Structures are given as structure tokens and as C-alpha cells.
Coordinates of C-alpha atoms in Angstrom, one line a residue:
Chain A
M1 CA -51.1 -47.9 -21.1
H2 CA -51.4 -50.6 -23.8
A3 CA -50.7 -54.2 -22.7
T4 CA -47.8 -54.5 -25.1
D5 CA -46.3 -51.1 -24.5
E6 CA -42.9 -50.6 -23.1
R7 CA -42.4 -47.1 -21.8
T8 CA -39.0 -45.7 -21.0
Y9 CA -38.4 -42.7 -18.8
H10 CA -35.1 -41.0 -18.8
V11 CA -35.0 -39.0 -15.6
D12 CA -32.2 -36.5 -16.0
E13 CA -33.3 -34.5 -13.0
L14 CA -32.1 -37.5 -10.9
T15 CA -28.6 -36.0 -11.3
R16 CA -30.0 -34.7 -8.0
V17 CA -29.7 -38.2 -6.7
E18 CA -26.0 -38.3 -6.1
G19 CA -24.4 -41.1 -8.0
E20 CA -25.1 -43.4 -10.9
G21 CA -27.9 -45.9 -11.2
S22 CA -31.1 -47.0 -12.9
L23 CA -34.6 -48.0 -11.9
H24 CA -36.5 -50.7 -13.8
L25 CA -40.2 -51.3 -13.0
R26 CA -42.2 -54.3 -14.4
V27 CA -45.9 -53.7 -14.4
R28 CA -48.7 -56.3 -14.9
D29 CA -52.4 -55.3 -14.8
G30 CA -51.5 -52.0 -13.3
E31 CA -49.5 -53.5 -10.5
V32 CA -45.7 -53.5 -10.1
V33 CA -44.4 -57.0 -10.1
E34 CA -40.8 -56.0 -9.9
A35 CA -38.9 -52.8 -8.9
R36 CA -35.2 -52.9 -9.3
L37 CA -32.9 -50.0 -8.4
R38 CA -29.4 -50.4 -9.6
I39 CA -26.7 -48.4 -7.8
F40 CA -23.0 -48.2 -8.3
E41 CA -21.3 -49.1 -5.1
A42 CA -17.9 -47.6 -4.6
P43 CA -17.4 -49.0 -1.1
R44 CA -17.0 -52.5 -2.6
F45 CA -13.9 -51.3 -4.4
F46 CA -12.5 -49.9 -1.1
E47 CA -13.0 -53.3 0.6
R48 CA -10.2 -54.5 -1.6
I49 CA -7.8 -51.6 -1.5
V50 CA -7.6 -51.5 2.3
V51 CA -6.4 -55.0 2.5
G52 CA -2.7 -55.0 3.5
R53 CA -3.0 -51.6 5.0
T54 CA -2.4 -50.4 8.6
P55 CA -5.4 -49.0 10.6
D56 CA -4.3 -45.3 10.2
E57 CA -3.8 -45.9 6.4
V58 CA -7.4 -47.3 6.4
I59 CA -8.7 -44.1 8.0
D60 CA -7.1 -42.0 5.3
I61 CA -8.3 -44.3 2.5
V62 CA -11.9 -44.7 3.5
A63 CA -12.3 -40.9 3.6
R64 CA -12.2 -41.1 -0.2
I65 CA -15.3 -43.3 -0.5
C66 CA -17.6 -40.3 -0.4
G67 CA -17.1 -36.5 -0.9
I68 CA -20.2 -35.8 1.1
C69 CA -19.8 -38.0 4.2
P70 CA -16.1 -38.8 4.6
I71 CA -16.3 -38.3 8.4
A72 CA -18.8 -41.1 8.7
Y73 CA -16.5 -43.6 6.9
Q74 CA -13.5 -42.4 8.9
L75 CA -15.2 -42.5 12.3
T76 CA -16.8 -45.9 11.8
A77 CA -13.3 -47.3 11.0
V78 CA -11.7 -45.4 13.9
H79 CA -14.3 -46.8 16.4
A80 CA -14.0 -50.3 15.0
F81 CA -10.2 -50.4 15.5
E82 CA -10.4 -48.6 18.9
H83 CA -13.0 -51.1 20.1
L84 CA -10.8 -54.1 19.1
F85 CA -7.6 -52.6 20.4
G86 CA -9.2 -51.4 23.7
V87 CA -8.4 -47.7 23.2
D88 CA -10.0 -45.1 25.4
V89 CA -9.7 -41.6 24.0
D90 CA -9.8 -38.3 25.9
P91 CA -13.3 -37.0 26.5
Q92 CA -12.4 -33.8 24.7
V93 CA -11.3 -35.8 21.7
R94 CA -14.6 -37.6 21.8
S95 CA -16.3 -34.2 21.8
L96 CA -14.3 -33.0 18.8
R97 CA -15.3 -36.2 16.9
R98 CA -18.9 -35.5 17.7
L99 CA -18.4 -31.9 16.5
L100 CA -17.0 -33.3 13.2
Y101 CA -20.1 -35.4 12.8
C102 CA -22.3 -32.4 13.5
G103 CA -20.4 -30.5 10.7
E104 CA -21.0 -33.4 8.3
W105 CA -24.7 -33.6 9.1
I106 CA -25.1 -29.9 8.6
E107 CA -23.3 -29.9 5.3
S108 CA -25.0 -33.0 3.9
H109 CA -28.5 -32.2 5.1
A110 CA -28.3 -28.6 3.9
L111 CA -27.2 -29.8 0.5
H112 CA -30.0 -32.3 0.2
V113 CA -32.8 -30.2 1.7
Y114 CA -32.1 -27.0 -0.3
L115 CA -30.4 -28.0 -3.6
L116 CA -31.7 -31.5 -4.2
H117 CA -35.1 -32.0 -2.6
A118 CA -36.8 -28.7 -2.0
P119 CA -37.3 -28.0 -5.7
D120 CA -39.5 -31.2 -5.9
F121 CA -41.9 -29.8 -3.4
L122 CA -42.1 -26.4 -5.1
G123 CA -42.8 -27.9 -8.5
L124 CA -39.5 -26.7 -9.9
P125 CA -37.1 -28.6 -12.1
S126 CA -34.0 -27.8 -10.1
A127 CA -32.3 -25.5 -7.6
I128 CA -31.5 -23.1 -10.5
E129 CA -35.1 -22.2 -10.9
L130 CA -35.5 -22.1 -7.2
A131 CA -32.7 -19.5 -7.0
Q132 CA -34.3 -17.5 -9.8
L133 CA -37.6 -17.6 -8.0
D134 CA -36.3 -16.9 -4.5
R135 CA -32.6 -16.4 -4.3
A136 CA -32.7 -16.0 -0.5
I137 CA -33.9 -19.6 0.0
V138 CA -30.9 -21.1 -1.9
E139 CA -28.5 -18.6 -0.2
R140 CA -29.8 -19.8 3.2
G141 CA -29.0 -23.4 2.2
L142 CA -25.6 -22.5 0.9
R143 CA -24.8 -20.6 4.1
L144 CA -25.7 -23.6 6.2
K145 CA -23.6 -25.8 4.0
K146 CA -20.7 -23.5 4.3
I147 CA -20.8 -23.5 8.1
G148 CA -20.9 -27.3 8.1
N149 CA -17.8 -27.2 5.8
E150 CA -16.0 -24.8 8.2
I151 CA -16.4 -27.2 11.0
L152 CA -14.7 -29.9 8.9
T153 CA -12.0 -27.5 7.8
I154 CA -11.1 -26.3 11.4
V155 CA -11.5 -29.6 13.2
G156 CA -10.8 -32.0 10.3
G157 CA -8.1 -30.1 8.6
R158 CA -9.9 -29.6 5.3
P159 CA -13.5 -29.8 4.1
I160 CA -13.1 -32.6 1.5
H161 CA -11.5 -35.9 2.7
P162 CA -10.5 -34.6 6.2
V163 CA -7.1 -35.5 7.6
S164 CA -7.2 -35.0 11.4
L165 CA -8.7 -38.3 12.5
R166 CA -6.5 -41.2 13.6
V167 CA -6.8 -44.3 15.7
G168 CA -6.3 -43.2 19.3
G169 CA -7.5 -39.6 18.8
L170 CA -6.7 -36.8 16.4
Y171 CA -3.4 -35.7 14.8
R172 CA -4.1 -32.2 16.1
A173 CA -6.7 -30.7 18.5
P174 CA -7.6 -27.1 17.7
R175 CA -7.1 -24.3 20.2
P176 CA -10.3 -22.9 21.6
S177 CA -9.6 -19.6 19.9
E178 CA -9.7 -21.4 16.6
L179 CA -13.3 -22.4 17.3
A180 CA -14.4 -18.9 18.5
G181 CA -15.4 -17.6 15.1
L182 CA -17.2 -20.9 14.3
R183 CA -19.1 -20.5 17.5
R184 CA -20.5 -17.2 16.4
E185 CA -21.5 -18.6 13.1
L186 CA -23.3 -21.5 14.7
D187 CA -25.7 -19.0 16.4
E188 CA -26.6 -17.9 12.9
A189 CA -26.8 -21.5 11.6
R190 CA -29.2 -22.4 14.4
E191 CA -31.6 -19.7 13.3
L192 CA -31.3 -20.7 9.7
A193 CA -32.0 -24.3 10.6
L194 CA -35.1 -23.3 12.5
E195 CA -36.2 -21.3 9.5
T196 CA -35.6 -24.5 7.4
V197 CA -37.9 -26.5 9.6
R198 CA -40.6 -23.9 9.2
M199 CA -40.1 -23.8 5.4
V200 CA -40.3 -27.6 4.8
A201 CA -43.1 -28.1 7.3
A202 CA -45.2 -25.9 5.0
F203 CA -44.5 -28.1 1.9
D204 CA -47.3 -30.3 0.6
A205 CA -46.2 -33.9 0.5
P206 CA -47.9 -36.7 -1.4
A207 CA -50.0 -39.0 0.8
F208 CA -48.0 -42.2 1.1
A209 CA -48.4 -44.0 4.4
A210 CA -46.5 -47.2 4.9
R211 CA -45.2 -49.0 8.0
R212 CA -41.6 -49.9 7.6
L213 CA -39.1 -51.6 9.8
L214 CA -36.9 -48.7 11.1
V215 CA -33.3 -49.2 12.3
S216 CA -30.9 -46.8 13.9
L217 CA -28.4 -46.4 16.7
R218 CA -29.6 -45.4 20.1
H219 CA -27.4 -44.0 22.8
P220 CA -28.6 -43.7 26.4
D221 CA -27.7 -40.0 26.8
E222 CA -27.2 -38.5 23.3
Y223 CA -28.8 -38.3 20.0
P224 CA -27.1 -41.1 18.0
M225 CA -24.0 -40.3 15.9
N226 CA -20.9 -42.3 16.5
E227 CA -21.9 -44.5 19.5
G228 CA -24.9 -46.4 20.8
R229 CA -26.7 -49.7 20.3
I230 CA -28.5 -50.8 17.2
V231 CA -32.2 -50.7 17.8
S232 CA -35.3 -51.2 15.6
S233 CA -39.0 -50.5 15.6
D234 CA -39.7 -54.2 16.2
G235 CA -37.6 -54.3 19.4
L236 CA -34.1 -55.2 18.2
D237 CA -31.4 -54.1 20.6
L238 CA -27.8 -55.1 20.2
P239 CA -24.3 -53.6 20.4
A240 CA -23.1 -51.4 17.6
H241 CA -20.3 -53.9 16.7
D242 CA -22.8 -56.8 16.3
W243 CA -24.6 -55.7 13.2
E244 CA -23.9 -59.0 11.5
D245 CA -25.9 -60.8 14.3
A246 CA -29.1 -59.3 12.9
F247 CA -28.5 -58.4 9.3
R248 CA -27.0 -60.0 6.2
E249 CA -26.2 -59.0 2.7
E250 CA -27.4 -61.0 -0.3
Q251 CA -26.5 -60.9 -4.0
V252 CA -29.4 -59.6 -6.1
E253 CA -30.0 -61.8 -9.1
G254 CA -28.9 -60.3 -12.4
T255 CA -26.9 -57.5 -10.7
S256 CA -23.6 -57.1 -9.0
A257 CA -25.3 -55.3 -6.1
L258 CA -25.6 -56.6 -2.5
H259 CA -28.7 -55.7 -0.6
A260 CA -28.9 -55.9 3.2
R261 CA -31.9 -57.5 4.9
T262 CA -32.6 -58.8 8.4
H263 CA -31.8 -62.4 8.9
G264 CA -35.5 -63.0 8.6
G265 CA -35.4 -61.5 5.1
E266 CA -37.1 -58.2 5.9
A267 CA -36.2 -54.9 4.2
Y268 CA -35.6 -52.0 6.6
L269 CA -35.2 -48.2 6.5
L270 CA -32.3 -46.2 7.9
G271 CA -31.6 -42.5 8.1
P272 CA -33.0 -39.4 9.8
T273 CA -36.6 -40.6 9.7
A274 CA -35.6 -43.8 11.6
R275 CA -33.3 -41.9 14.0
I276 CA -36.1 -39.5 15.0
A277 CA -38.6 -42.4 15.3
L278 CA -36.2 -44.4 17.5
A279 CA -34.3 -41.7 19.4
G280 CA -36.3 -38.5 18.9
D281 CA -36.5 -38.1 22.7
L282 CA -32.8 -37.4 22.7
L283 CA -32.9 -34.6 20.2
H284 CA -31.7 -31.2 21.4
P285 CA -34.7 -29.4 23.1
L286 CA -34.7 -26.8 20.3
A287 CA -35.0 -29.5 17.7
R288 CA -37.7 -31.3 19.6
E289 CA -39.7 -28.1 19.9
A290 CA -39.3 -27.4 16.2
L291 CA -40.5 -30.9 15.3
A292 CA -43.5 -30.5 17.7
A293 CA -44.4 -27.1 16.2
S294 CA -44.4 -28.6 12.7
G295 CA -47.4 -30.7 13.6
Q296 CA -46.0 -33.5 11.5
A297 CA -44.2 -35.7 14.0
D298 CA -46.5 -38.6 13.7
E299 CA -46.6 -38.5 9.9
L300 CA -42.8 -38.4 9.8
A301 CA -42.6 -42.1 10.8
T302 CA -44.9 -43.4 8.1
N303 CA -44.6 -41.0 5.1
V304 CA -41.1 -41.1 3.6
F305 CA -41.8 -37.9 1.6
R306 CA -41.6 -36.1 5.0
S307 CA -38.0 -37.2 5.3
I308 CA -37.1 -33.6 4.3
L309 CA -38.6 -32.5 7.6
A310 CA -36.5 -35.0 9.5
R311 CA -33.3 -33.6 7.9
A312 CA -34.4 -30.1 8.8
V313 CA -35.0 -31.1 12.4
E314 CA -31.6 -32.7 12.5
L315 CA -30.1 -29.5 11.1
V316 CA -31.4 -27.8 14.2
H317 CA -30.0 -30.5 16.4
A318 CA -26.6 -30.5 14.8
T319 CA -26.2 -26.7 14.9
A320 CA -27.4 -26.5 18.5
E321 CA -25.2 -29.4 19.7
A322 CA -22.2 -28.1 17.8
A323 CA -22.4 -24.8 19.6
E324 CA -22.7 -26.5 23.0
L325 CA -19.7 -28.7 22.2
I326 CA -17.6 -25.7 21.5
D327 CA -18.8 -23.9 24.6
A328 CA -17.6 -26.9 26.7
Y329 CA -14.4 -27.5 24.8
R330 CA -11.0 -27.6 26.6
R331 CA -8.0 -28.5 24.5
P332 CA -6.8 -31.9 25.5
A333 CA -3.3 -32.3 26.9
Q334 CA -2.5 -34.9 24.2
P335 CA -4.6 -35.2 21.0
A336 CA -4.0 -38.9 20.8
V337 CA -3.1 -41.9 22.9
A338 CA -0.8 -44.8 22.0
W339 CA -2.3 -48.1 21.0
Q340 CA -1.1 -51.6 20.3
P341 CA -2.7 -53.8 17.6
V342 CA -4.6 -56.9 18.5
A343 CA -5.5 -59.6 16.1
G344 CA -9.2 -60.1 15.5
S345 CA -12.3 -58.5 13.9
A346 CA -12.7 -54.7 14.3
T347 CA -16.4 -54.0 13.8
W348 CA -18.6 -50.9 14.5
A349 CA -21.5 -48.9 13.2
T350 CA -22.1 -45.1 13.3
E351 CA -24.9 -42.9 12.0
A352 CA -23.9 -41.3 8.6
P353 CA -26.2 -38.5 7.4
R354 CA -28.1 -41.1 5.4
G355 CA -28.2 -43.7 8.1
L356 CA -26.4 -46.5 9.8
L357 CA -23.0 -47.4 8.3
F358 CA -21.3 -50.7 9.3
H359 CA -17.6 -51.6 8.9
R360 CA -15.7 -54.8 9.7
Y361 CA -11.9 -55.2 9.4
D362 CA -10.2 -58.6 10.1
V363 CA -6.7 -57.7 11.2
D364 CA -3.6 -59.8 12.0
E365 CA -1.4 -59.5 15.1
A366 CA 0.5 -56.6 13.4
G367 CA -2.7 -54.7 12.9
I368 CA -2.7 -55.3 9.1
V369 CA -6.1 -55.6 7.5
R370 CA -6.6 -59.0 5.9
K371 CA -10.3 -58.6 5.0
A372 CA -12.8 -55.8 5.0
R373 CA -16.5 -55.3 4.8
I374 CA -18.1 -51.9 4.3
V375 CA -21.9 -51.7 4.3
P376 CA -23.1 -48.2 3.4
P377 CA -26.6 -46.9 4.3
T378 CA -27.7 -46.6 0.7
S379 CA -27.3 -50.3 0.0
Q380 CA -29.0 -51.1 3.3
N381 CA -31.9 -48.9 2.3
Q382 CA -32.1 -50.3 -1.2
A383 CA -34.6 -53.1 -0.5
A384 CA -36.9 -50.7 1.3
I385 CA -36.7 -48.2 -1.5
E386 CA -37.7 -50.9 -4.0
A387 CA -40.5 -52.0 -1.8
D388 CA -41.8 -48.5 -1.5
L389 CA -41.5 -47.9 -5.3
A390 CA -43.6 -50.9 -5.9
R391 CA -46.2 -49.7 -3.4
F392 CA -46.2 -46.2 -4.8
A393 CA -46.2 -47.0 -8.5
P394 CA -49.9 -47.8 -8.9
T395 CA -50.8 -44.4 -7.7
V396 CA -48.9 -42.6 -10.5
L397 CA -48.8 -45.0 -13.5
D398 CA -51.9 -43.4 -14.9
L399 CA -50.6 -39.9 -14.6
P400 CA -49.1 -38.2 -17.7
H401 CA -45.6 -39.4 -18.4
E402 CA -43.9 -36.2 -17.2
E403 CA -45.8 -36.1 -13.9
A404 CA -45.3 -39.8 -13.2
T405 CA -41.6 -39.3 -13.8
R406 CA -41.4 -36.4 -11.4
R407 CA -43.2 -38.3 -8.7
F408 CA -40.9 -41.3 -8.9
A409 CA -37.9 -38.9 -8.9
Q410 CA -39.2 -37.2 -5.8
L411 CA -39.8 -40.4 -4.0
I412 CA -36.3 -41.7 -4.7
R413 CA -34.8 -38.4 -3.6
S414 CA -36.6 -38.8 -0.3
Y415 CA -34.1 -41.5 0.7
D416 CA -31.1 -39.2 -0.2
P417 CA -29.1 -42.0 -1.9
C418 CA -25.4 -41.2 -1.5
I419 CA -23.1 -39.9 -4.2
S420 CA -20.2 -42.3 -4.3
C421 CA -22.3 -44.9 -2.7
A422 CA -25.1 -44.4 -5.2
A423 CA -25.7 -42.5 -8.4
H424 CA -24.7 -39.4 -11.6
F425 CA -28.0 -40.0 -13.3
L426 CA -30.9 -42.4 -13.1
D427 CA -32.4 -44.2 -16.0
L428 CA -36.0 -45.0 -15.1
R429 CA -37.6 -47.8 -17.2
I430 CA -41.2 -48.9 -16.9
E431 CA -42.0 -52.1 -18.7
E432 CA -45.4 -53.7 -19.2
A433 CA -44.9 -57.4 -18.4
P434 CA -46.4 -60.0 -20.8
Q435 CA -49.6 -61.7 -19.6
Chain B
M1 CA -1.0 -0.6 -10.7
T2 CA -2.5 -3.6 -8.9
A3 CA -3.6 -6.6 -10.9
A4 CA -6.9 -8.3 -10.2
R5 CA -6.0 -11.4 -8.3
W6 CA -7.0 -14.7 -9.8
T7 CA -8.8 -17.3 -7.9
V8 CA -8.0 -20.8 -9.2
L9 CA -10.5 -23.4 -8.3
V10 CA -9.0 -26.9 -8.7
L11 CA -11.3 -29.8 -9.0
G12 CA -10.8 -33.6 -9.0
D13 CA -10.0 -36.6 -6.9
A14 CA -6.4 -37.9 -6.9
M15 CA -7.6 -41.4 -6.4
R16 CA -9.6 -41.5 -9.6
G17 CA -6.8 -41.6 -12.2
D18 CA -6.9 -38.7 -14.6
D19 CA -9.5 -37.0 -12.5
G20 CA -6.5 -35.9 -10.4
A21 CA -4.7 -34.2 -13.3
A22 CA -5.8 -30.7 -12.3
L23 CA -4.5 -31.2 -8.8
L24 CA -1.1 -32.3 -10.1
A25 CA -0.9 -29.3 -12.4
A26 CA -1.8 -26.9 -9.6
D27 CA 0.9 -28.3 -7.4
N28 CA 3.7 -26.9 -9.6
L29 CA 2.4 -23.8 -11.3
D30 CA 4.8 -21.5 -13.1
A31 CA 6.2 -19.2 -10.4
T32 CA 6.0 -16.3 -12.9
A33 CA 2.3 -16.6 -13.3
A34 CA 0.2 -13.6 -12.3
P35 CA -0.9 -13.3 -8.7
H36 CA -3.4 -16.0 -7.8
T37 CA -5.0 -17.9 -5.0
I38 CA -5.4 -21.6 -5.4
R39 CA -8.3 -23.3 -3.8
R40 CA -8.5 -27.1 -4.0
V41 CA -12.2 -27.6 -3.7
G42 CA -12.5 -31.2 -5.0
M43 CA -16.2 -31.0 -5.7
L44 CA -17.4 -27.6 -7.1
G45 CA -20.2 -25.9 -5.2
P46 CA -22.1 -22.8 -6.4
E47 CA -20.9 -20.9 -3.4
D48 CA -17.3 -21.5 -4.6
L49 CA -18.0 -19.8 -7.9
V50 CA -20.1 -17.0 -6.3
T51 CA -17.3 -16.2 -3.8
A52 CA -14.5 -16.5 -6.3
L53 CA -16.1 -14.4 -9.0
A54 CA -17.0 -11.7 -6.5
D55 CA -13.4 -11.2 -5.9
G56 CA -12.1 -11.0 -9.4
P57 CA -11.3 -13.3 -12.3
C58 CA -11.6 -17.0 -11.7
L59 CA -10.0 -20.0 -13.4
V60 CA -11.6 -23.5 -12.9
L61 CA -9.3 -26.5 -13.5
D62 CA -10.6 -30.0 -14.0
A63 CA -10.2 -33.1 -16.1
V64 CA -12.7 -33.5 -18.9
R65 CA -14.2 -36.2 -21.1
G66 CA -14.9 -35.7 -24.8
I67 CA -11.5 -34.6 -26.1
T68 CA -8.3 -36.5 -26.9
P69 CA -6.6 -37.5 -23.6
G70 CA -3.8 -35.1 -22.8
D71 CA -5.2 -32.3 -24.9
V72 CA -6.1 -29.0 -23.3
V73 CA -9.4 -27.2 -23.7
E74 CA -10.3 -23.6 -22.7
L75 CA -13.9 -22.5 -22.4
P76 CA -15.7 -19.4 -21.1
L77 CA -17.3 -20.6 -17.9
D78 CA -20.7 -19.9 -19.4
R79 CA -20.1 -22.6 -22.0
V80 CA -19.5 -25.3 -19.3
A81 CA -23.2 -25.0 -18.5
D82 CA -24.1 -25.9 -22.1
A83 CA -25.0 -29.4 -23.1
G84 CA -22.5 -31.3 -25.3
G85 CA -18.8 -30.7 -25.9
P86 CA -16.2 -31.5 -23.3
Q87 CA -17.6 -32.1 -19.9
P88 CA -15.8 -32.1 -16.5
A89 CA -15.3 -35.6 -15.3
S90 CA -15.2 -35.2 -11.5
S91 CA -17.8 -36.9 -9.4
H92 CA -19.4 -33.7 -8.4
A93 CA -22.5 -33.8 -6.2
L94 CA -24.3 -31.7 -8.8
P95 CA -23.4 -31.6 -12.5
A96 CA -21.0 -28.9 -13.4
G97 CA -23.5 -27.2 -15.7
T98 CA -26.0 -27.1 -12.9
I99 CA -23.5 -25.6 -10.5
V100 CA -22.5 -22.9 -13.0
R101 CA -26.1 -21.9 -13.8
L102 CA -27.0 -22.0 -10.1
A103 CA -24.0 -19.7 -9.4
E104 CA -25.2 -17.4 -12.1
A105 CA -28.7 -17.3 -10.6
L106 CA -27.1 -16.3 -7.3
G107 CA -25.4 -13.4 -8.9
A108 CA -22.0 -14.7 -10.1
R109 CA -20.5 -12.8 -13.0
L110 CA -19.8 -15.8 -15.3
E111 CA -18.1 -13.5 -17.8
A112 CA -15.1 -13.3 -15.4
G113 CA -14.7 -17.0 -15.3
T114 CA -12.7 -19.4 -17.5
F115 CA -12.7 -23.2 -17.5
L116 CA -9.4 -24.9 -18.4
G117 CA -9.5 -28.6 -18.8
I118 CA -7.3 -31.5 -19.7
G119 CA -8.7 -34.5 -21.5
G120 CA -8.5 -37.8 -19.6
E121 CA -9.2 -41.4 -20.2
R122 CA -9.1 -43.2 -16.9
F123 CA -11.5 -42.1 -14.1
E124 CA -12.1 -45.2 -12.1
L125 CA -11.1 -45.4 -8.4
G126 CA -7.6 -46.6 -8.1
D127 CA -6.6 -45.9 -11.7
P128 CA -3.1 -44.4 -12.2
I129 CA -2.7 -41.2 -14.3
S130 CA -2.7 -42.3 -17.9
P131 CA 0.4 -41.9 -20.0
A132 CA -1.4 -39.5 -22.4
V133 CA -2.3 -37.2 -19.5
R134 CA 1.1 -37.4 -18.0
R135 CA 2.6 -36.3 -21.3
G136 CA 0.0 -33.5 -21.6
L137 CA 0.6 -32.1 -18.1
A138 CA 3.4 -29.8 -19.2
G139 CA 1.3 -28.3 -21.8
Y140 CA -1.6 -28.0 -19.4
K141 CA 0.6 -26.1 -16.9
R142 CA 1.8 -23.8 -19.6
A143 CA -1.8 -23.1 -20.6
I144 CA -2.7 -22.3 -17.0
A145 CA 0.2 -19.9 -16.6
R146 CA -0.6 -18.3 -19.9
R147 CA -4.2 -17.7 -18.9
L148 CA -3.2 -16.3 -15.5
G149 CA -0.6 -14.1 -17.1
T150 CA -2.6 -12.6 -19.9
T151 CA -6.2 -11.9 -18.9
G152 CA -5.7 -11.2 -15.3
G153 CA -4.3 -7.7 -16.0
S154 CA -0.9 -6.2 -15.1
R155 CA 1.6 -8.4 -13.2
C156 CA 2.4 -5.5 -10.9
A157 CA 1.8 -6.8 -7.4

């Protein structure tokens, strides 16, 4: 590269990053002095439109934030309101909510592993070429995704923007007979998920070891989904509703984006990699065995390219847990309990497929939302992504343009940035900074 | 004689202004249209096309960018995968062209598929349907009914 060169990379393949954004790298003497990932953040819009709404209206509205992870947005809001209002739901309702989360993880992880990320590891431009090369691989991913969708359809009412969740419970609890067909499909899904782990464990991943601050929920008895305490790899441990005690958002100069950091200014990483590092002992035994058999459990915590394995392991967990939840299910006498609004701040965090999602709603004595804050995992991961891009760039800048572009794209996809919470295409620009 | 039953895949998000136009049109289709099954899929997946095209003819409805708002465009499904021209505007997880090509690679018979779009101008979250699209909805519904009634075979149920 010449000192005065400005090289621009248009990375159309990053349509496989779901959303819209751009990456700008400034390079001096072969080192990246600035990496800036710009991402469109739909949740910020929703922070305004939920103002003046009742809690149950909020549950319906936030489902629209993301077509991939609506359950995460809905359940985070549900738990926030129920925590503030002192609502205890029927244990079977709790199980159904966990089943919904399993469905969303299955759908989201299958989409990412098979259609978005696997082509990178196989040196293919997209899932189209993967299907042409080995149709059975893509069909396996689509089958898994479909089973995840079916959970959302049966328990959530429909696969996109589900409608069954409400504060106090569900609008309707399915009959056990409605779950019977799903139960049989989950046996198949579990086997497909185990095959997924074996497939991705055989992928060659670029060497890229880095210690990062990892953050996730941790529950005493269960793999973290919708309840637990916020923990980190440096010893943080606080209730799920106290996210603001440890983290803050800051405006990034020259952009409209907010990035989250610890109060000490540290970037941190969320998502399946962090969950397995911090709560892997609570994975379903089948998932733990699959992870151990991969031989990559240690590398998983330091090499973000291995996040595809973390998603595959969580596919095993979600399929196995979903089957057990259905086996133990008894239809509750009432799908929901009554509640009374209480003025105050409703706050909670749950584990979306891409990582910890935090909501805060300030409500008045009638339960009407007066102010809202929605902090999606993608914007929390953003500072860590930029730090990793800066660390990774020197290893690829001397590669041919096309190969360097492919490696950057693969790294960004490793974080699975979310669709409405992130990007439709990514414009990657590498600029040689003046001396 | 039994007609091949159409599957109508309806895409879009009602909260994104004109992106919800196809959903509105599908809510009140002409009752005399040929036999059809409507599936509101929101975001199109390759499996939606593979399944639909395995059963018979398939009509995909969505709002598009690149034509006059309110105008209607009909394309063979195969053309949706081509670069340029009117493009679906929904915030799909994968671009529509990729979805169509992926479905083809998985064995979908694209020749049995048709895309019918309506031009939009407002696609931001919270936008209302634009006046141009509201005026164009009647023509869009007629185009849908015409397509279902003409290419799907006999109307004998």
C-alpha cells in the first residue's frame, strides 16, 4: 500500500450481516489507528414510540424491533414490568416462555450458522454456492430453522412478531396435544444440531486469540435465557435489573450511535461465546458432551471466529431443553394472572440470541410509559467488535484486496450483528492516514 | 377439472409505511379470484419458496423501490434475482435475490413463480402508507386477482 493511497472496499457479501452499516478503518504505518463500525439502530426509534403506551401495548410494539429475535424484545419488557409490578406467573407459563426462547435461539442460530456464516469457512461467496455444492447442508439448516419457527407459531401465535406474550402470563396457553407434533420434530432437531456441531468443529478458523471482557446472565439452575444475574469474566455479579449500575452508553463522536461500555470504559463481548464461557456448566448434558467432543472448548473463549461453534452448541442445548420442557408441560389453569401498575422504573435483562438485551421503562402510577431505554446486544458488542477489527487488521492488510475483504467480512459475521439492530449491506473503507 | 391452487406469499412490515402495502392488499382480495392459500411470511425465506413452489404456482407480493409509487410491477420470479430494476423493499434477513437463487439451488421451480409488487416511497419505521400507494392499492388488488385468475388454470374447485 502506498502512503497516500486510499483504498475502498465495498463488501456486498455483508448483506449476510443483517442490517445496514459501514466500516471505516484508518491505517498508519501498517497499524490501524481507528476502526469505526456504523450501524443503524432501530431500537432508538422504538424508545420514542412506546412513550404514552400501556405495558401490554409495549409488548406488542417491541416485537416489531426485530424479525429475527422478537421474543427477546418481548420477554425483556415482560420481565421488566412484572418485576416492577410484583407479578408471579404460573410455573408452566414460565416454562412456555422458556420454550419460546428456545425456539428463537434455534431459528436465529440455524439461520446464522448455515446461511450466513458457514459459507465463509468453506471459501464460498454465499449460501447459494453452498447449496449448489452440498444441498443437504443447507437443507439441514433450513429444517432446523423451520422447527424453531414452529415453536414460535404454536406457542407464540405466529412466527414473525408473535402475539401470545403479555404482562402476567400469556393470552393463551397451548394444549399439550398441540405440542405433541413439535415434540417429535425436536428429536429430529436434536440430531441435526449434533450434526451441526460436528460440521462446524471441522472448520478451519483463522488464528486470532484475544482476551476480552465477557458478559452474560447466569442463573443458579439453568442455562441463561430470561432470568439470572449479570456476571462477567472479571467477577462482576449483579441482579439482571441493575445493568445500569455497571454499564453506560456513550455517544460516539461523528455518529448518532451509542456504544455501551463498563463504567470503567472497557469494551465487552456478549453472546453465545460469553454465555458458554460464563455458564457452560449449565448447558444441557448433550450440549456439554458435544462441546467437549469438539476439542475446541478452550479456544472458544479467546478466538471469536469459533463463535460459530458456540451457536451450534447452543442449538443442541435449545433443542434438547425444548423437548424436555414439552415432556414436563401441563396446561396451566389460567394462562395469565391479574396485575396492578406501580409507578417506578421497570428494568430487566435477558439473553437474546446475540447476547444480553437490557430494557428500562419509567412508568407512572397508571402504568403508562413516560421514558424508555432499549440497549440491544449489537450496540453493546460494537466497541468490542471495533477493538477486534483494529487488532485483526494488521494481519490481513497486506493480503490481496479480495482476500482481505473476505477476512474482514468473516470476522464481522462472527459477532452476528442483528438485522433491525444492525445492517442491509456494509461499506468497508480502509484509508491510509497522513503521516 | 381441478385448478392448481395458488400459494400467495405476502411480504412486508405494517409498521414500515408502504412496506405494509402487500399486507393491506392481501387482506381484501377479490373473492372471485382463483383458489389460493395466503401465507403472510413477513420476511421471505428460501424454504417458503421451496415449499410453495412444490405445491403449485406461487405469487409473491411485496412493496418495491425503483418504480413510481403506487404503480404495479409484475415479474417472473427468476427476474427478482437479477440485479437492477425494481427491488423488494422489505427488511429481509437475506436479500430477495439471494433468497430466490438459494431456493432455486434447493430445487424450487422458479418458472412457476411470479412476483407482483407495488411501488412505495415511505419505508421508515412509523411511516404511514403514502397517498400514492393508497391510491394504487385498488389497482394492485385487481392485478393480484387477475394473476390468480388467469395463470392458475381453471376456476373449477
